[in-house]
């Protein structure tokens, strides 16, 4: 039985990686705005957890900017996407109340969204532009929570409010994260505690394959409002994932 020994080994590896990444972050910060430490750390987290990444579609090239609108199943989505694209993320502001976690998120240029505070939309839009300037790529999870991977939850257009600013030059790509025929084995849903889910993932000895489908960018006609963006992105993901609705 590999369970607990494997968990302990992986936790030690994660802690060592975190210490090295934080040190590297501050060293790189002396020389460059585009700090490679956070995406490298997140890619390492994915590898330690057992992720085996494959990309279908075209990732943004050097000098290009893009926004990803992705389905959301697990905390593994973050190291998967950051590992292949170096993207930053949009997260709800509840994650920012714990100072150490907030600092780690800020190192990766996370944009915190106050979902029910419309007064902060202008500030959030500026944060989106700043994050794109820093990383070139930003990911949002419009479902607003995780699903079991068997279907798509409604895309909440309110989460896309910062995209209504002057971002016409930025490509918006729907992204489908495909964990294979049994996504429920990695999904974090329902009443399962976060720690319990993490331990369940870290106890797995089998690799976790995930295919990241980067779909074509939305057309100008599909980007007339945040509601049209949400509807179009969800429709494209539903089509490529086998029509899950």
Short mmCIF file of C-alpha atoms in Angstrom, two decimals, residues 12 26 36 50 55 63 88 103 159 168 173 195 203 207-208 214 233 237 239 241:
data_model
loop_
_atom_site.label_atom_id
_atom_site.label_comp_id
_atom_site.label_asym_id
_atom_site.label_seq_id
_atom_site.Cartn_x
_atom_site.Cartn_y
_atom_site.Cartn_z
CA UNK A 12 8.19 16.95 1.32
CA UNK A 26 13.10 37.31 -5.30
CA UNK A 36 9.74 32.67 -14.43
CA UNK A 50 1.23 13.14 -11.05
CA UNK A 55 -1.93 20.38 -25.30
CA UNK A 63 4.76 38.72 -27.33
CA UNK A 88 -1.95 34.19 -14.17
CA UNK A 103 1.20 36.66 -1.08
CA UNK A 159 -17.33 37.16 -13.41
CA UNK A 168 -10.27 44.27 -28.00
CA UNK A 173 -9.86 31.49 -26.02
CA UNK A 195 -7.43 18.82 2.52
CA UNK A 203 -2.06 9.20 -2.56
CA UNK A 207 -0.44 9.29 -13.40
CA UNK A 208 -3.23 11.79 -14.00
CA UNK A 214 -7.05 25.53 -26.49
CA UNK A 233 -17.26 30.28 -24.67
CA UNK A 237 -16.44 24.03 -24.89
CA UNK A 239 -19.25 21.24 -28.56
CA UNK A 241 -16.27 18.03 -25.07
#
